[in-house]
Amino acid sequence: MTLAVRVPEELSARVPAEQRGPGLDRDAVRLLVSRGTEVSHHSFGELPRLLRAGDLLVVNTSPTLAAAVDGRLGHARVVVHFSTRGDDGRWAVELRDPDGKGTTRARAGGPTGTVVRLPGGGRLVLEEAVSGRLWWARVCGGGVLGLLREHGRPIRYTYTERDQPLSVYQTVFALPSRDGSGSAEMPSAARPFTARLVAELVSRGVQFAPVTLHTGVASAEAHEPPYPERFSVPEASARLINAVKAGDGRVVAVGTTAVRAVESAAGADGVVRAREGWTDLVVTPERGVRVMDGLLTGLHEPEASHLLMLEAVAGRAAIDRGYAEALRRRYLWHEFGDVHLLLPKEDPHVEHCARNCR
């Protein structure tokens, strides 16, 4: 799916919401709500009043890694983006050129056997192409997680204004993983949540189901489909999702990563079962969704493969209408930007009956 729109450069969110003025917090972003082709405009703080008791938010607990590390390829400076940790100890990595502005630009990877010198005396050896610009690589002379802790920084793109500390890229739901793995880029749909807002949602009867999907580097530049990523849907979350589906509540994913995880654990019968491992699932309109009733997500570039997932959840007409409104009302894009809540169009008679016949 490609939207026939162009996102003006000035609509890129350059700094986090809390840095745009005194007294602001992460939730100081706008919330576009689509119910079918009906669109309304809100602040993110209104989310508890837009959901209802019995609804379930599925959240990704993957922590964000300081995944960008400087290196040397011969005499040239490069930046290594550590994307995904493999089961054999290798990492899928992307090599990038520094652009002199604190960010990077794409470069061709390879060939096999290429060696990048890393801080602290380690070496990165490219072993096998993954897809496009990504390579499976092995680090010799030290552990990757220690390297990231000591020398890494969050991945930053050209539309942002300056480097930010890693804490800015952690969501309120992030939890340390058993093996130290995490996401190369923040599961950003959850960024506007604060502890205060979560408490208000819980007090209103909204439930939360944690899942994990360690997301790799974004693919917007190459317009590539997502590649396999590690995920986990625990037994307690699977049971909770199934219970809500069997009742009157709605299952709403917080981010496309949560959709990918849960839909990977759902059978053809729509029942979610505890599962962990690797998923290569690409959610498209043709495949559809088996579990999700709604989705809270950021605003994606017109060419992004994530838009196919949005269309699978809400339909093409809803996405076209929502994005046209987002441009018209000058919503902000990217991980520090505004968010979009896709909910099913409700039948007023059915909703009235549901509230009064319990």
Coordinates of C-alpha atoms in Angstrom, one line a residue:
M1 CA 0.0 0.0 0.0
T2 CA 1.4 3.4 -1.0
L3 CA -0.5 6.6 0.0
A4 CA -0.7 9.3 -2.7
V5 CA 0.6 11.9 -0.3
R6 CA 3.8 13.6 0.5
V7 CA 4.7 14.4 4.1
P8 CA 6.1 18.0 4.4
E9 CA 9.5 18.1 6.1
E10 CA 8.2 20.5 8.7
L11 CA 5.8 17.9 10.0
S12 CA 8.6 15.7 11.2
A13 CA 8.7 15.7 15.0
R14 CA 12.3 16.8 15.8
V15 CA 12.3 16.5 19.6
P16 CA 10.2 14.6 22.1
A17 CA 7.0 16.2 23.3
E18 CA 8.3 16.9 26.8
Q19 CA 11.1 19.1 25.4
R20 CA 8.7 21.4 23.4
G21 CA 7.7 23.6 26.3
P22 CA 7.8 23.9 30.1
G23 CA 5.5 21.6 32.1
L24 CA 5.0 19.1 29.3
D25 CA 5.1 15.4 29.6
R26 CA 5.3 12.5 27.1
D27 CA 1.6 12.5 26.7
A28 CA 1.5 16.1 25.3
V29 CA 0.9 14.8 21.8
R30 CA -2.2 14.8 19.6
L31 CA -4.4 11.8 19.0
L32 CA -6.2 11.2 15.8
V33 CA -9.1 8.8 16.1
S34 CA -10.6 6.9 13.2
R35 CA -13.8 4.9 13.5
G36 CA -14.1 3.7 9.9
T37 CA -14.0 6.9 7.8
E38 CA -15.3 9.0 10.8
V39 CA -12.4 11.0 12.2
S40 CA -12.1 13.0 15.4
H41 CA -9.3 15.0 17.0
H42 CA -8.1 14.7 20.6
S43 CA -5.2 15.1 23.0
F44 CA -3.5 11.8 24.0
G45 CA -4.6 12.5 27.6
E46 CA -8.2 11.8 26.5
L47 CA -7.4 8.2 25.7
P48 CA -9.1 6.8 28.9
R49 CA -12.4 8.4 27.8
L50 CA -12.1 7.0 24.3
L51 CA -11.7 3.4 25.5
R52 CA -14.2 1.6 27.8
A53 CA -14.2 -0.9 30.7
G54 CA -13.4 -4.3 29.4
D55 CA -11.1 -3.1 26.6
L56 CA -7.6 -4.6 26.4
L57 CA -4.4 -2.9 25.3
V58 CA -1.7 -5.2 24.1
V59 CA 1.7 -3.6 24.8
N60 CA 5.3 -4.5 23.7
T61 CA 7.7 -4.8 26.7
S62 CA 10.9 -4.8 24.5
P63 CA 13.5 -2.3 25.8
T64 CA 15.3 -0.1 23.3
L65 CA 19.1 -0.7 22.9
A66 CA 21.8 1.8 22.4
A67 CA 22.3 0.1 19.0
A68 CA 24.5 2.6 17.1
V69 CA 28.3 2.2 17.5
D70 CA 31.1 4.0 15.7
G71 CA 33.6 1.9 13.8
R72 CA 36.4 2.0 11.2
L73 CA 36.4 0.3 7.8
G74 CA 40.0 0.7 6.7
H75 CA 40.6 4.5 7.1
A76 CA 36.9 5.4 6.7
R77 CA 34.5 6.1 9.6
V78 CA 31.3 4.0 9.6
V79 CA 28.4 3.6 12.0
V80 CA 27.2 0.1 12.8
H81 CA 23.5 -0.3 13.6
F82 CA 23.0 -3.5 15.6
S83 CA 19.6 -4.7 14.5
T84 CA 18.7 -8.2 15.6
R85 CA 20.4 -10.8 17.8
G86 CA 20.4 -14.3 16.2
D87 CA 20.2 -17.6 18.1
D88 CA 23.8 -18.5 17.1
G89 CA 25.3 -15.3 18.6
R90 CA 25.6 -13.4 15.4
W91 CA 23.8 -10.1 14.9
A92 CA 22.0 -8.7 11.9
V93 CA 23.7 -5.3 11.3
E94 CA 23.6 -2.4 8.9
L95 CA 26.7 -0.3 8.1
R96 CA 26.1 3.4 7.5
D97 CA 28.1 6.4 6.7
P98 CA 28.3 9.4 9.0
D99 CA 26.9 12.5 7.3
G100 CA 28.7 15.1 9.4
K101 CA 25.5 16.3 11.1
G102 CA 25.4 13.7 13.8
T103 CA 23.2 11.3 11.8
T104 CA 24.0 8.8 9.0
R105 CA 23.2 7.9 5.5
A106 CA 22.8 4.5 3.8
R107 CA 25.7 2.7 2.3
A108 CA 26.2 -0.6 0.5
G109 CA 27.0 -3.5 2.8
G110 CA 29.5 -6.3 2.2
P111 CA 31.3 -8.1 0.7
T112 CA 31.6 -11.2 2.8
G113 CA 34.6 -11.0 5.1
T114 CA 34.5 -7.3 5.5
V115 CA 36.1 -6.3 8.9
V116 CA 35.0 -3.3 10.9
R117 CA 37.2 -2.2 13.8
L118 CA 35.1 -1.4 16.9
P119 CA 35.8 0.6 20.1
G120 CA 37.7 -1.3 22.8
G121 CA 39.6 -3.4 20.3
G122 CA 36.8 -5.6 19.0
R123 CA 36.2 -6.5 15.4
L124 CA 33.0 -7.0 13.4
V125 CA 33.1 -9.5 10.6
L126 CA 30.4 -9.6 7.9
E127 CA 29.5 -13.2 7.2
E128 CA 26.3 -13.5 5.2
A129 CA 23.7 -11.2 3.6
V130 CA 20.3 -11.1 5.3
S131 CA 18.3 -8.9 2.9
G132 CA 19.0 -5.7 1.2
R133 CA 21.5 -3.7 3.3
L134 CA 21.5 -6.0 6.3
W135 CA 24.2 -8.6 7.0
W136 CA 24.7 -11.4 9.6
A137 CA 27.9 -10.5 11.4
R138 CA 30.0 -11.8 14.3
V139 CA 31.8 -9.7 16.8
C140 CA 35.3 -11.0 17.9
G141 CA 37.1 -9.7 20.9
G142 CA 34.2 -8.8 23.2
G143 CA 30.4 -9.2 23.8
V144 CA 27.9 -7.1 21.9
L145 CA 25.8 -6.2 24.8
G146 CA 28.8 -4.9 26.7
L147 CA 29.9 -3.0 23.6
L148 CA 26.4 -1.3 23.3
R149 CA 26.3 -0.4 27.0
E150 CA 29.8 1.2 26.9
H151 CA 30.0 2.7 23.4
G152 CA 26.5 2.6 21.9
R153 CA 23.9 5.4 21.5
P154 CA 20.3 5.3 20.3
I155 CA 19.8 5.1 16.5
R156 CA 19.0 8.6 15.3
Y157 CA 17.6 9.7 11.9
T158 CA 18.1 13.0 10.0
Y159 CA 14.7 14.5 10.9
T160 CA 15.6 14.7 14.6
E161 CA 17.3 17.8 16.0
R162 CA 19.9 16.3 18.3
D163 CA 21.1 13.2 20.1
Q164 CA 18.9 12.1 23.0
P165 CA 19.8 9.9 26.0
L166 CA 18.6 6.3 25.9
S167 CA 16.0 7.0 28.5
V168 CA 14.1 9.1 26.0
Y169 CA 13.7 6.0 23.8
Q170 CA 12.4 3.7 26.6
T171 CA 8.6 3.3 26.9
V172 CA 6.9 3.0 30.3
F173 CA 6.3 -0.7 29.4
A174 CA 9.9 -1.6 28.7
L175 CA 11.3 -4.5 30.8
P176 CA 14.8 -6.0 30.8
S177 CA 14.9 -9.3 28.8
R178 CA 16.5 -12.4 30.2
D179 CA 19.4 -12.4 27.7
G180 CA 19.8 -8.7 27.4
S181 CA 18.2 -8.5 24.0
G182 CA 16.0 -5.6 22.9
S183 CA 14.9 -3.5 20.0
A184 CA 17.1 -1.6 17.7
E185 CA 14.5 1.1 17.5
M186 CA 11.8 2.1 20.1
P187 CA 8.4 0.5 19.9
S188 CA 7.3 4.1 19.6
A189 CA 3.5 3.8 19.6
A190 CA 3.8 3.4 23.4
R191 CA 6.0 6.4 24.0
P192 CA 3.2 8.8 24.9
F193 CA 2.0 6.6 27.8
T194 CA 3.0 7.8 31.3
A195 CA 2.6 6.0 34.6
R196 CA -0.2 8.4 35.5
L197 CA -2.1 7.7 32.3
V198 CA -1.7 3.9 32.8
A199 CA -3.1 4.2 36.3
E200 CA -6.1 6.2 35.0
L201 CA -6.8 3.6 32.3
V202 CA -6.6 0.7 34.9
S203 CA -9.0 2.7 37.2
R204 CA -11.5 2.9 34.4
G205 CA -11.4 -0.9 33.7
V206 CA -9.0 -1.0 30.8
Q207 CA -6.7 -4.0 31.0
F208 CA -3.1 -4.6 29.7
A209 CA -1.6 -7.7 28.1
P210 CA 2.2 -7.6 27.8
V211 CA 3.9 -9.3 24.8
T212 CA 7.5 -8.9 23.4
L213 CA 8.8 -8.3 20.0
H214 CA 12.4 -7.2 19.5
T215 CA 12.1 -4.9 16.5
G216 CA 15.0 -4.3 14.1
V217 CA 16.0 -1.2 12.2
A218 CA 13.4 0.6 10.2
S219 CA 13.0 -0.3 6.5
A220 CA 11.5 2.9 5.2
E221 CA 14.6 3.9 3.2
A222 CA 14.6 0.7 1.2
H223 CA 10.9 0.1 1.3
E224 CA 11.5 -3.5 2.3
P225 CA 9.0 -5.8 4.0
P226 CA 9.8 -6.7 7.6
Y227 CA 12.3 -9.5 8.1
P228 CA 12.0 -12.2 10.9
E229 CA 12.1 -10.9 14.5
R230 CA 12.1 -12.6 17.9
F231 CA 8.8 -12.5 19.8
S232 CA 7.1 -13.9 22.8
V233 CA 3.4 -14.1 23.8
P234 CA 3.2 -15.5 27.4
E235 CA 0.5 -17.8 28.6
A236 CA -1.2 -15.2 30.9
S237 CA -1.5 -12.7 28.0
A238 CA -2.8 -15.3 25.6
R239 CA -5.5 -16.3 28.1
L240 CA -6.4 -12.6 28.7
I241 CA -6.7 -11.9 25.0
N242 CA -8.9 -14.9 24.4
A243 CA -11.2 -13.9 27.4
V244 CA -11.7 -10.4 26.1
K245 CA -12.4 -11.7 22.6
A246 CA -15.0 -14.0 24.1
G247 CA -16.7 -11.1 25.9
D248 CA -17.7 -7.5 25.0
G249 CA -14.3 -5.9 25.1
R250 CA -12.0 -4.9 22.3
V251 CA -8.5 -6.0 21.8
V252 CA -6.4 -3.0 20.8
A253 CA -2.7 -3.3 19.9
V254 CA -0.3 -0.6 21.0
G255 CA 1.9 -0.5 17.9
T256 CA 2.4 -2.6 14.8
T257 CA 5.0 -4.7 16.8
A258 CA 2.2 -5.9 19.1
V259 CA 0.0 -6.8 16.2
R260 CA 2.8 -8.9 14.6
A261 CA 3.5 -10.7 17.9
V262 CA -0.1 -11.6 18.7
E263 CA -1.1 -12.4 15.1
S264 CA 1.9 -14.7 15.0
A265 CA 0.6 -16.6 18.0
A266 CA -3.0 -16.9 16.7
G267 CA -4.3 -20.0 15.0
A268 CA -6.6 -20.0 12.0
D269 CA -9.5 -20.3 14.6
G270 CA -8.5 -16.9 16.0
V271 CA -7.4 -18.4 19.4
V272 CA -4.2 -17.1 20.7
R273 CA -1.8 -19.6 22.2
A274 CA 1.4 -19.0 24.2
R275 CA 4.3 -19.0 21.8
E276 CA 7.8 -17.7 21.4
G277 CA 10.5 -17.8 18.7
W278 CA 10.9 -16.1 15.4
T279 CA 8.2 -14.7 13.2
D280 CA 8.3 -13.8 9.5
L281 CA 4.6 -12.9 9.4
V282 CA 3.7 -9.9 7.2
V283 CA 0.2 -8.8 8.0
T284 CA -1.5 -7.7 4.8
P285 CA -5.1 -6.9 3.8
E286 CA -5.2 -10.3 2.0
R287 CA -4.1 -12.2 5.1
G288 CA -6.2 -10.0 7.4
V289 CA -6.1 -10.0 11.2
R290 CA -7.5 -12.7 13.4
V291 CA -7.4 -11.1 16.8
M292 CA -7.0 -7.3 16.7
D293 CA -10.1 -5.1 16.8
G294 CA -8.1 -1.8 16.9
L295 CA -4.6 -0.3 16.7
L296 CA -2.8 2.6 18.3
T297 CA 0.1 3.6 16.1
G298 CA 2.3 6.4 14.9
L299 CA 2.0 8.1 11.6
H300 CA 3.9 6.2 9.0
E301 CA 5.7 7.3 5.8
P302 CA 3.6 6.9 2.6
E303 CA 5.8 4.1 1.4
A304 CA 6.1 2.2 4.7
S305 CA 5.2 -1.5 4.7
H306 CA 3.4 -0.9 8.0
L307 CA 0.6 0.7 6.1
L308 CA -0.5 -2.7 4.8
M309 CA -1.0 -3.8 8.4
L310 CA -3.1 -0.7 9.1
E311 CA -5.2 -1.4 6.1
A312 CA -5.7 -5.0 7.3
V313 CA -7.0 -3.7 10.7
A314 CA -9.1 -0.8 9.5
G315 CA -9.6 -0.9 5.7
R316 CA -8.1 1.3 3.0
A317 CA -10.8 3.9 3.1
A318 CA -10.2 4.6 6.8
I319 CA -6.5 4.9 6.3
D320 CA -6.8 7.3 3.3
R321 CA -9.3 9.4 5.2
G322 CA -7.2 9.5 8.4
Y323 CA -4.0 10.4 6.7
A324 CA -5.7 13.1 4.7
E325 CA -7.0 14.6 8.0
A326 CA -3.6 14.2 9.6
L327 CA -2.0 16.2 6.9
R328 CA -4.7 18.8 6.8
R329 CA -4.5 19.4 10.6
R330 CA -0.7 19.3 10.5
Y331 CA -0.1 16.3 12.8
L332 CA 3.5 15.4 13.5
W333 CA 5.2 12.3 12.1
H334 CA 7.8 9.8 13.4
E335 CA 8.7 8.4 16.8
F336 CA 8.4 11.7 18.7
G337 CA 5.2 12.6 16.9
D338 CA 1.5 12.3 17.2
V339 CA -0.5 9.1 17.2
H340 CA -3.4 7.5 15.5
L341 CA -6.1 5.3 17.1
L342 CA -7.9 3.0 14.7
L343 CA -11.2 1.6 16.2
P344 CA -14.0 -0.4 14.6
K345 CA -17.0 1.6 13.5
E346 CA -19.7 1.1 16.1
D347 CA -23.4 0.4 15.5
P348 CA -25.1 2.9 17.9
H349 CA -28.0 0.5 18.5
V350 CA -25.7 -2.4 19.3
E351 CA -23.6 -0.2 21.6
H352 CA -26.7 1.0 23.4
C353 CA -28.0 -2.5 23.9
A354 CA -24.6 -3.8 25.1
R355 CA -24.5 -1.1 27.8
N356 CA -28.1 -1.6 29.0
C357 CA -28.6 -5.4 28.7
R358 CA -25.7 -6.6 30.9

